[in-house]
Tab-separated table of C-alpha atoms and ligand atoms in Angstrom:
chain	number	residue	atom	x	y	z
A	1	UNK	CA	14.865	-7.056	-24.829
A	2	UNK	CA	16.451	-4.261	-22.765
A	3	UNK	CA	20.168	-4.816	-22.874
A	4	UNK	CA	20.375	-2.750	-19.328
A	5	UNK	CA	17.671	-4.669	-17.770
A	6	UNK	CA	19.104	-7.608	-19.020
A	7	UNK	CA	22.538	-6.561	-17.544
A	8	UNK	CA	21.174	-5.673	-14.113
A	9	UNK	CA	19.225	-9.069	-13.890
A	10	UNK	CA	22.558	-10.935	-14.706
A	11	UNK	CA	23.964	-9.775	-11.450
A	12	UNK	CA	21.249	-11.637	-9.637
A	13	UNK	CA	21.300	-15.333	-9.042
A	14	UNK	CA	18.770	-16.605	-11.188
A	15	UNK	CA	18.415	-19.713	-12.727
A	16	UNK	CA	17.265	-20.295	-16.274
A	17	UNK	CA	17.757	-18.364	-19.357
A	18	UNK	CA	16.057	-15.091	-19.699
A	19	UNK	CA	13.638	-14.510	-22.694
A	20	UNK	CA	12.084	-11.715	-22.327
A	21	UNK	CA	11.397	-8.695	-19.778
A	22	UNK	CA	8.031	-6.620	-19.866
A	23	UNK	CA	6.495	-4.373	-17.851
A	24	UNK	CA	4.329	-5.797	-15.618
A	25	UNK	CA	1.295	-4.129	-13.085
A	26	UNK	CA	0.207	-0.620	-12.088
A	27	UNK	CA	2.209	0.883	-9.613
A	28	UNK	CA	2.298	4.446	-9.125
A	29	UNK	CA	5.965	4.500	-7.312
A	30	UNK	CA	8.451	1.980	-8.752
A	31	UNK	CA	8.988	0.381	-12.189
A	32	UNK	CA	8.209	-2.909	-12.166
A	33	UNK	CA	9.166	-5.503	-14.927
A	34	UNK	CA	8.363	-8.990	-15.441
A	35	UNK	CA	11.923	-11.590	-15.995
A	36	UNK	CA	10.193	-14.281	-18.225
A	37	UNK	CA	12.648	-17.550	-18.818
A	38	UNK	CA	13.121	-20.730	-19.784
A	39	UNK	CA	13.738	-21.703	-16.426
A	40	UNK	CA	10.859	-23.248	-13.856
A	41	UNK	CA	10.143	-19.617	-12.562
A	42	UNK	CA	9.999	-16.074	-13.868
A	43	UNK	CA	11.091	-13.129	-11.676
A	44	UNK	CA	10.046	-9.567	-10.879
A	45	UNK	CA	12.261	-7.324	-11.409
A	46	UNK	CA	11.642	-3.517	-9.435
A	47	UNK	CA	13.748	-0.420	-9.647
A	48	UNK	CA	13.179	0.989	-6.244
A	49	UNK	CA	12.241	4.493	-6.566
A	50	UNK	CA	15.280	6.250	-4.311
A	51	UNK	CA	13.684	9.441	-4.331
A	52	UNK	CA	10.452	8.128	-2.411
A	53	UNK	CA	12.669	5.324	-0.609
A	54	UNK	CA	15.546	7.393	0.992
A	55	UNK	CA	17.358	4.087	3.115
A	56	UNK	CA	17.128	1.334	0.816
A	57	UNK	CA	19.040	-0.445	3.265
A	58	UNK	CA	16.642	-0.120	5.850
A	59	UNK	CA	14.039	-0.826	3.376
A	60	UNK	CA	15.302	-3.737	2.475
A	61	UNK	CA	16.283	-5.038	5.943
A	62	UNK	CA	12.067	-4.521	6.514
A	63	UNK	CA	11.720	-6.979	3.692
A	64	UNK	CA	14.418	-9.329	4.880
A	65	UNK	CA	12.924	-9.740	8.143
A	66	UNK	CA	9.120	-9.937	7.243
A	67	UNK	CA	9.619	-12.446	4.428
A	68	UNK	CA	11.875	-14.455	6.713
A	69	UNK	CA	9.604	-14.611	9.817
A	70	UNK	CA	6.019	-15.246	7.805
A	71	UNK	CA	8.409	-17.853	5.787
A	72	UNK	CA	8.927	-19.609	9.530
A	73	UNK	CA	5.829	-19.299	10.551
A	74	UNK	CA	4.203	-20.752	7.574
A	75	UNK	CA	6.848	-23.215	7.824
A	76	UNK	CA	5.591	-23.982	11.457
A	77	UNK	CA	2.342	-24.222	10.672
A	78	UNK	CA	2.843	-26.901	8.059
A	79	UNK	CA	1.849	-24.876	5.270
A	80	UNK	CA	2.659	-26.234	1.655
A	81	UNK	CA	3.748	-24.294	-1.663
A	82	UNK	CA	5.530	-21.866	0.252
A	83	UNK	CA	7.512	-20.339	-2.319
A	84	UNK	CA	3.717	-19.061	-3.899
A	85	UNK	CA	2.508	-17.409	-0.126
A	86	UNK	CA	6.001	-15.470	0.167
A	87	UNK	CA	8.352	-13.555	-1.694
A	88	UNK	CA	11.458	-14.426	-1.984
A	89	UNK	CA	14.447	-12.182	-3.156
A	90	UNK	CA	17.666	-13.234	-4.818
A	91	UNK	CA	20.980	-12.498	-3.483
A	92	UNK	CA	23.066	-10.399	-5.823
A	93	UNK	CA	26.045	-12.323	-6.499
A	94	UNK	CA	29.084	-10.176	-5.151
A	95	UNK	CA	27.624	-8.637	-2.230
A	96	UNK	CA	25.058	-11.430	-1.336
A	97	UNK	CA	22.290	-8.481	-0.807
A	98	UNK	CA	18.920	-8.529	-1.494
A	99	UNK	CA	19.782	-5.499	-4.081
A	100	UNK	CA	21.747	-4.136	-6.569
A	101	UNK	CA	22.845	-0.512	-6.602
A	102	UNK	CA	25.475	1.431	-8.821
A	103	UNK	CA	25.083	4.293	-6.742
A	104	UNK	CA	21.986	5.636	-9.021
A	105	UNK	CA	19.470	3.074	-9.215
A	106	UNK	CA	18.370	0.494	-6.804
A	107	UNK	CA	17.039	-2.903	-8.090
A	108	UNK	CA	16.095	-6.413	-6.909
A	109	UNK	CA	14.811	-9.433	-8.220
A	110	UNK	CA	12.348	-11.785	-6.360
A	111	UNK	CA	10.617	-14.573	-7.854
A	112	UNK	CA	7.527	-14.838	-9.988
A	113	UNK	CA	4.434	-16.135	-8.431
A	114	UNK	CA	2.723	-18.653	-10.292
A	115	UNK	CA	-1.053	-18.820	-11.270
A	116	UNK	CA	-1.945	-15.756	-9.289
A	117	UNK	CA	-4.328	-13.131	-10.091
A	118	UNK	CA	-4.522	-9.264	-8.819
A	119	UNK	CA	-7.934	-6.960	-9.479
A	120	UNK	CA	-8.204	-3.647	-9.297
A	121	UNK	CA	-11.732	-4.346	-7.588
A	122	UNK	CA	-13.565	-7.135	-5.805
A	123	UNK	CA	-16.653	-9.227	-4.823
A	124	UNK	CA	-17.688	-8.871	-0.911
A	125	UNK	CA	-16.712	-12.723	-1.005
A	126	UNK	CA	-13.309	-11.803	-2.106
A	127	UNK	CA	-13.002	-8.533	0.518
A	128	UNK	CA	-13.602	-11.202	3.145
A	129	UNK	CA	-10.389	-13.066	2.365
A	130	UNK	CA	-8.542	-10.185	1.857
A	131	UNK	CA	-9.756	-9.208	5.445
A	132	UNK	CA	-8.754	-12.604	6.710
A	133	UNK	CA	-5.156	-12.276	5.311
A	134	UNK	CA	-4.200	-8.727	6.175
A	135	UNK	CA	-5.744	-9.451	9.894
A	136	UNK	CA	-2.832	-12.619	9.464
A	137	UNK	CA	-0.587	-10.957	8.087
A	138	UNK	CA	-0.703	-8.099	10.593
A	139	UNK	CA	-1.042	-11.048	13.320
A	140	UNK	CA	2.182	-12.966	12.205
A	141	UNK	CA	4.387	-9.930	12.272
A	142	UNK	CA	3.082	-9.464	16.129
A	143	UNK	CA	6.254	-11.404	17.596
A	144	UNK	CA	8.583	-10.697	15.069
A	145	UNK	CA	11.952	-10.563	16.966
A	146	UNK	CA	13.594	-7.954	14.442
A	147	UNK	CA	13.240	-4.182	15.013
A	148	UNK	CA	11.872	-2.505	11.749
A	149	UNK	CA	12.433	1.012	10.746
A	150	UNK	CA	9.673	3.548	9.260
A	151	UNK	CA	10.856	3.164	5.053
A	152	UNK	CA	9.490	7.009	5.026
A	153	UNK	CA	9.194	8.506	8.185
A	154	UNK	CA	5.446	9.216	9.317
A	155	UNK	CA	4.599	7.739	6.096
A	156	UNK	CA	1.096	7.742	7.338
A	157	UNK	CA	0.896	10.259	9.824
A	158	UNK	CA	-2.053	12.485	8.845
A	159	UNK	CA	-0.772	15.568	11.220
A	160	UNK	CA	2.431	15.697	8.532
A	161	UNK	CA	0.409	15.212	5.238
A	162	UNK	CA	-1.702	18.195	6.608
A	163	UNK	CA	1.374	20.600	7.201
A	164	UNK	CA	2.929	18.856	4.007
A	165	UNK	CA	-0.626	20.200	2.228
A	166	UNK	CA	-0.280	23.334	4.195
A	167	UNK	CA	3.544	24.172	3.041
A	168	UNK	CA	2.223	23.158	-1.528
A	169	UNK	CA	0.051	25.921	-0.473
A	170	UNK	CA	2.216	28.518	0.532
A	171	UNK	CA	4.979	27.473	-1.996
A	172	UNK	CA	2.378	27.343	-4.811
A	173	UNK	CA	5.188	25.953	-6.806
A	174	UNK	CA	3.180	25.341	-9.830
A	175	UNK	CA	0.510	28.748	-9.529
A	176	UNK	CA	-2.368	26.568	-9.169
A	177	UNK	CA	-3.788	27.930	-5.936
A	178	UNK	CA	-5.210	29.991	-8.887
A	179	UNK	CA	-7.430	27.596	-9.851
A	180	UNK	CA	-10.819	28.536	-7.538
A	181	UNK	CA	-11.615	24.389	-7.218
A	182	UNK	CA	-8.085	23.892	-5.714
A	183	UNK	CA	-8.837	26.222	-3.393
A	184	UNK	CA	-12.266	25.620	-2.414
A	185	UNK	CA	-10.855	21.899	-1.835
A	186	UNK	CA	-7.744	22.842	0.234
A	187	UNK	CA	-10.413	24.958	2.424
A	188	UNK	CA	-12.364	21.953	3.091
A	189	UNK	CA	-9.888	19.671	3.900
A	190	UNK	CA	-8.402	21.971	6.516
A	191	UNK	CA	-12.160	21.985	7.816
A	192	UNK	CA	-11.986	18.675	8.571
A	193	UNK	CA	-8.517	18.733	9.746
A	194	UNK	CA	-8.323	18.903	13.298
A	195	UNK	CA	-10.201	15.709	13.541
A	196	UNK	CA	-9.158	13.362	10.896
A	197	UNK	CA	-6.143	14.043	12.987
A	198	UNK	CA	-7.043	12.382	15.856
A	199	UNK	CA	-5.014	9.059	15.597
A	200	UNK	CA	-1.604	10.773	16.398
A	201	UNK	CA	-3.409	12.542	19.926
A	202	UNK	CA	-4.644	8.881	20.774
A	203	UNK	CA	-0.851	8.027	20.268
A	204	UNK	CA	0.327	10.745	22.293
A	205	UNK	CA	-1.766	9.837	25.380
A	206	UNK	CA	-0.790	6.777	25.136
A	207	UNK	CA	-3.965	5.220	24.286
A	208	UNK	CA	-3.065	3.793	20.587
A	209	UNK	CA	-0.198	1.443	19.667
A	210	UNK	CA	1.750	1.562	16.953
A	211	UNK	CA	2.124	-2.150	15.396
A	212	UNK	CA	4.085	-3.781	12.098
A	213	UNK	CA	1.533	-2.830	9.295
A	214	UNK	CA	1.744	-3.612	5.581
A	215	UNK	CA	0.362	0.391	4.904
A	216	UNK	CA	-0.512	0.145	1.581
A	217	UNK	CA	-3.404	-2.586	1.580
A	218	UNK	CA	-4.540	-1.339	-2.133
A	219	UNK	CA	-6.376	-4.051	-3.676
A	220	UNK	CA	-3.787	-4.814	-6.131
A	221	UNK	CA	-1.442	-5.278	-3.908
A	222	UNK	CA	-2.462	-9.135	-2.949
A	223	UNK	CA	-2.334	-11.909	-5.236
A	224	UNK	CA	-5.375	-14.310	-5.186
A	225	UNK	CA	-5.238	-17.891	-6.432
A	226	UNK	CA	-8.002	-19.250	-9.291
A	227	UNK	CA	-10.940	-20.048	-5.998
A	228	UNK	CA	-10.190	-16.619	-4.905
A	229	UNK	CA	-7.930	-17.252	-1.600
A	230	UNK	CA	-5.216	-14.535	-1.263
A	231	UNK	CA	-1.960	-16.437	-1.541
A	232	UNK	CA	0.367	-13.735	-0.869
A	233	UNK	CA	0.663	-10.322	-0.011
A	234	UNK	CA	3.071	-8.220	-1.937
A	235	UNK	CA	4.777	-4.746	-2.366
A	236	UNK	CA	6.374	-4.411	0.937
A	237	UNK	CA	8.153	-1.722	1.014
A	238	UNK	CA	5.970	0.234	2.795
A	239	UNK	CA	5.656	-2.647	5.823
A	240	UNK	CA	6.400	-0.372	9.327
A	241	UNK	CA	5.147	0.622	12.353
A	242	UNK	CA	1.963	2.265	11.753
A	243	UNK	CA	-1.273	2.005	13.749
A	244	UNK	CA	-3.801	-0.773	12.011
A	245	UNK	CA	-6.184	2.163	10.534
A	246	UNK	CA	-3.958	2.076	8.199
A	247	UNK	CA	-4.172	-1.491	6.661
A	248	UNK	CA	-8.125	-1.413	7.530
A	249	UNK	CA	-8.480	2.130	5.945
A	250	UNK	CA	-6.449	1.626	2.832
A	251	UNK	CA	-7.851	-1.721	1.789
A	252	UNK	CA	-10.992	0.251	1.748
A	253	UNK	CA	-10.603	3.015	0.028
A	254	UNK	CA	-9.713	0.916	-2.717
A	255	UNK	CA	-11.783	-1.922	-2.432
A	256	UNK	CA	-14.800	0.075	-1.101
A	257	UNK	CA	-15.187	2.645	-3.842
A	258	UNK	CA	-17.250	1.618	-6.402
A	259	UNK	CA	-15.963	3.426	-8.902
A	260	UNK	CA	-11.991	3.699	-9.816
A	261	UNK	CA	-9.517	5.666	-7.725
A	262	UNK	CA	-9.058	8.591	-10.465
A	263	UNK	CA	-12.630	8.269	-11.498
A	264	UNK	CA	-13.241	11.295	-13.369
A	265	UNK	CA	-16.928	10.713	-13.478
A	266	UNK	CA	-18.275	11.297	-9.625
A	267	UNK	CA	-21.409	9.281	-9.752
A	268	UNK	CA	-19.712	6.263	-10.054
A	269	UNK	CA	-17.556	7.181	-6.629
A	270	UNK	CA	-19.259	5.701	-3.544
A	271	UNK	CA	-18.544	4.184	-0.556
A	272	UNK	CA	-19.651	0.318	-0.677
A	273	UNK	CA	-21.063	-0.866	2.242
A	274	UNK	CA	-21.124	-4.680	1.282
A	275	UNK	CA	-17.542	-4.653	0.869
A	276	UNK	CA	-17.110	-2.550	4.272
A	277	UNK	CA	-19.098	-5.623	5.845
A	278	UNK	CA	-17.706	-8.679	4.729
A	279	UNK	CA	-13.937	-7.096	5.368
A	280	UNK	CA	-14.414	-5.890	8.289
A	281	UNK	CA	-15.754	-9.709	9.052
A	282	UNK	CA	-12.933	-11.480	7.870
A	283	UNK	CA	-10.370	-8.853	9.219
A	284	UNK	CA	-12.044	-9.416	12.711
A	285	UNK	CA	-11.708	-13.142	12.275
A	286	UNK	CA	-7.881	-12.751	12.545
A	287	UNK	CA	-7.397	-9.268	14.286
A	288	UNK	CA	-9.768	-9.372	16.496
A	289	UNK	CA	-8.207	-11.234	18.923
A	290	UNK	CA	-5.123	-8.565	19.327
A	291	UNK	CA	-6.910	-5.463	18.798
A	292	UNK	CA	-7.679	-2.759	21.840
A	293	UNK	CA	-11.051	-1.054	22.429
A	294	UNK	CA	-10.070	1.820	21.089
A	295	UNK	CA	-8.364	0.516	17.659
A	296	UNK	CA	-11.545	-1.550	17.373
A	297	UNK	CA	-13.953	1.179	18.280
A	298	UNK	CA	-11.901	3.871	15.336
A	299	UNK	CA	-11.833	0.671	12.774
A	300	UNK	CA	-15.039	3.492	11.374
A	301	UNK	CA	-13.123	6.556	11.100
A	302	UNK	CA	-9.986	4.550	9.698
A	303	UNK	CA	-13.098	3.664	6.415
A	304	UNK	CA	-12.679	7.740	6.648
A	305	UNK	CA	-9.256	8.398	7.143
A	306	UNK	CA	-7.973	7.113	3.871
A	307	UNK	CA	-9.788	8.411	1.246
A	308	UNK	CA	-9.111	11.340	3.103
A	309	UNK	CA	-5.494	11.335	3.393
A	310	UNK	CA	-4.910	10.344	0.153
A	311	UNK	CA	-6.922	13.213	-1.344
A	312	UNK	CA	-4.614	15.640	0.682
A	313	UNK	CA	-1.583	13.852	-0.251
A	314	UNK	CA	-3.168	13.575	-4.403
A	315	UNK	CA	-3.725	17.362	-3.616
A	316	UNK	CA	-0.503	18.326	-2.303
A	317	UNK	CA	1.085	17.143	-5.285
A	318	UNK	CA	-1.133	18.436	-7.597
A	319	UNK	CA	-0.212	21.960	-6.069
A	320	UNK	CA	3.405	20.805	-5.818
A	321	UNK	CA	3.491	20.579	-10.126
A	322	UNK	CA	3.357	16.423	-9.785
A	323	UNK	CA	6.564	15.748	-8.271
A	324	UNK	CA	5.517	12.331	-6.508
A	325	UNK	CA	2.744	9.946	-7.890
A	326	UNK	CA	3.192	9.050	-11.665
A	327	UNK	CA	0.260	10.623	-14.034
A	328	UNK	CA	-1.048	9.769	-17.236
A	329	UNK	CA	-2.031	13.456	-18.318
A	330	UNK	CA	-2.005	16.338	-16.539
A	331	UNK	CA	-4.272	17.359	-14.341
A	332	UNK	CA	-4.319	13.600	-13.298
A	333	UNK	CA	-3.418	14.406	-9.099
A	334	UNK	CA	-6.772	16.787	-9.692
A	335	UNK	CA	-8.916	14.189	-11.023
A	336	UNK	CA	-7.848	11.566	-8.506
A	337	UNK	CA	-8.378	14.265	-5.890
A	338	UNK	CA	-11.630	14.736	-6.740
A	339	UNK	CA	-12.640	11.098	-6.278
A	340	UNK	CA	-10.937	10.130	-3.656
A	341	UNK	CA	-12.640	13.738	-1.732
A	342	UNK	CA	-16.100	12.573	-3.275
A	343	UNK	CA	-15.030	8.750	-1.444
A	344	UNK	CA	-14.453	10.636	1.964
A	345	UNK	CA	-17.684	12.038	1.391
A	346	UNK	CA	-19.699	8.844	1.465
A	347	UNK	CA	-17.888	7.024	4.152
A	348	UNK	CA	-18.451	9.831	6.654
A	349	UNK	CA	-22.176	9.394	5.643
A	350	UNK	CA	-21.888	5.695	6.123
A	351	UNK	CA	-19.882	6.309	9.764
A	352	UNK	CA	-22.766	5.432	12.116
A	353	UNK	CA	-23.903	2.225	10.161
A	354	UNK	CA	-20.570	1.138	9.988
A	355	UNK	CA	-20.277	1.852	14.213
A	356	UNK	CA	-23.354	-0.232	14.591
A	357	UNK	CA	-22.157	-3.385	12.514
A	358	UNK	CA	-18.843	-3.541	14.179
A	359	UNK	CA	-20.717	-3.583	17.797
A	360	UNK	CA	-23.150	-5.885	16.572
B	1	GN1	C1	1.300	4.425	-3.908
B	1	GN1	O1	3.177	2.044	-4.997
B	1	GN1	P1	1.682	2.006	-5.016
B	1	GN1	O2	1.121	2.500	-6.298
B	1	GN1	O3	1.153	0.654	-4.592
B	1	GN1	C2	1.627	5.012	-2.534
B	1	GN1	C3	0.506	4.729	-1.572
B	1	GN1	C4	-0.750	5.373	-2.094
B	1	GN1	C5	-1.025	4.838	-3.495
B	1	GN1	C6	-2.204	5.536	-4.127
B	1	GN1	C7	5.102	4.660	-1.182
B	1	GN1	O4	1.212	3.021	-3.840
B	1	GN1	O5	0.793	5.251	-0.292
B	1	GN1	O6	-1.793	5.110	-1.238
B	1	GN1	O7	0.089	4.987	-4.375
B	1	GN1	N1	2.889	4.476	-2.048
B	1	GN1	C8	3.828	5.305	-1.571
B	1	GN1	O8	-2.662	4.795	-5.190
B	1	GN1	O9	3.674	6.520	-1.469
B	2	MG	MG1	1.427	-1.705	-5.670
């Protein structure tokens, strides 16, 4: 066992003895460990990635609120096993934060959710409950009392991922606007720029809200139980003010491709309709009661919006030299670019069928 992990879990309030910690899922921004003991529960244990996560403070406050108000709520609505449908994060034991920070790293410890299962892809039956819960979630965190802060400032704001795209470009940190591909797929996206950039003018006039969002609905980021119910949705850091594209879009641009999101082979990348169907069902079931014409009208170009952004933000830091998202060889943010460009591709195909369901 790590004897620094093993430190930094000792300053949380944990009960049980630990016997082992492994790394545990597939995040691309923090490290993530599993805190196996002898105890009733295991924990999680996350170093917060400070460069990505400037205010950890504020982040955490985010997390403190939302798990505290869905805990109520739950609480209120007679719900039972709790402790598996939210997190919940241990104090440290001097400071009685949520945390743990010498200055250089940020961790925290919440505990271990029992019996529950992530995939990195799912059946339409299983998009429907995911569309179900995030329409919940999003609906729960409608009254919350607390104000929240944006964990990374216009984390989703496409207008600043296209000048952020725009600036790798003119750095060319890394000399890869060499490459003929990169640049035929930087011209592209800038074709299509003005409007995938149409949520923040809605915003401007005044026409679309911004609302607590989870913003970053990846598949893998819900835990289901064995009958395939979501139990709980997890990493939170990202929860802010955001419009709802953004937990529509983002669930499908995982859960919609049929093929993986760094799919090097492009045949296997296409947007899944089935899926698009029965999430957009289940996500009406529980949204659709709070959502405007317009954010119900754009729930289409949100299916676009994702696969789009992220292949601006995969190419951005491919240009950069891979500063942000981890990779597993290089040439990785290229690869991943590529698929997620090839998703974009066939959901704007898909746009009008996916209009027609929705007014159906
Ligand atoms: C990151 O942390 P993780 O792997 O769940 C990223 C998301 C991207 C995603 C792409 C804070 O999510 O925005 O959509 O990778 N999170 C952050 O897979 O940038
Ligand atoms: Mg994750």
């Amino acid at each position: 066992m790590d004897a620094k992990l093993e430190q930094i879990v000792s300053r949380f309030a944990l009960e049980g003895r630990v016997t082992d910690i492994r790394p545990l899922g597939n995040g691309l921004i923090n490290d993530t460990f599993r805190v196996v003991t002898d105890g009733p529960d295991d924990f999680v244990l996350q170093r917060i990635n400070q460069g990505i996560f400037r205010d950890v403070d504020l982040l955490q406050h985010n997390i403190d609120c939302v798990t505290r108000h869905i805990r109520r709520k739950l609480e209120m609505a007679g719900e039972r096993d709790i402790d598996r449908k939210v997190l919940r994060f241990l104090p440290e034991k001097t400071t009685g934060k949520s945390y743990w920070t010498d200055g250089k790293e940020w961790w925290r410890v919440s505990v271990f959710i029992r019996d529950a299962i992530t995939y990195e892809a799912v059946t339409p039956e299983y998009a429907g409950y995911a569309g179900v819960a995030f329409g919940r979630f999003e609906a729960m965190l409608a009254d919350i009392p607390d104000q929240l802060g944006e964990t990374i400032p216009d984390f989703h704001n496409m207008e600043l991922r296209a000048r952020q795209l725009r600036d790798a470009v003119a750095a060319d940190a890394a000399g890869r606007m060499a490459d003929p591909e990169v640049r035929a797929l930087v011209d592209q996206m800038f074709a299509c720029e003005a409007e995938m950039c149409k949520a923040e003018r809605m915003h401007r006039e005044g026409v679309l809200p911004k609302r607590i969002c989870h913003c970053d609905t990846k598949v893998n980021n819900m835990l289901f139980d064995r009958d395939g119910q979501i139990l709980c949705v997890i990493d939170l850091d990202t929860v802010m003010p955001s419009f709802v594209f953004s937990d529509f879009g983002d669930f499908l641009r995982t859960a919609a491709n049929t093929g993986a999101e760094d799919d090097p082979d492009l045949d296997k990348v296409n947007f899944n309709m089935e899926i698009f169907r029965a999430f957009a069902k289940g996500y009406l079931s529980t949204a659709g009661a709070f959502l405007t014409p317009p954010e119900r009208e754009n729930l289409p170009f949100a299916a676009m919006l994702f696969p789009y952004m992220q292949a601006v933000r995969f190419l951005t830091d491919h240009i950069n030299g891979d500063t942000y998202y981890k990779i597993k060889y290089p040439g990785h943010n290229l690869v991943r670019t590529r698929a997620q460009w090839k998703l974009f591709l066939s959901a704007s195909e898909k746009r009008e069928e996916m209009a027609l369901f929705l007014q159906g």
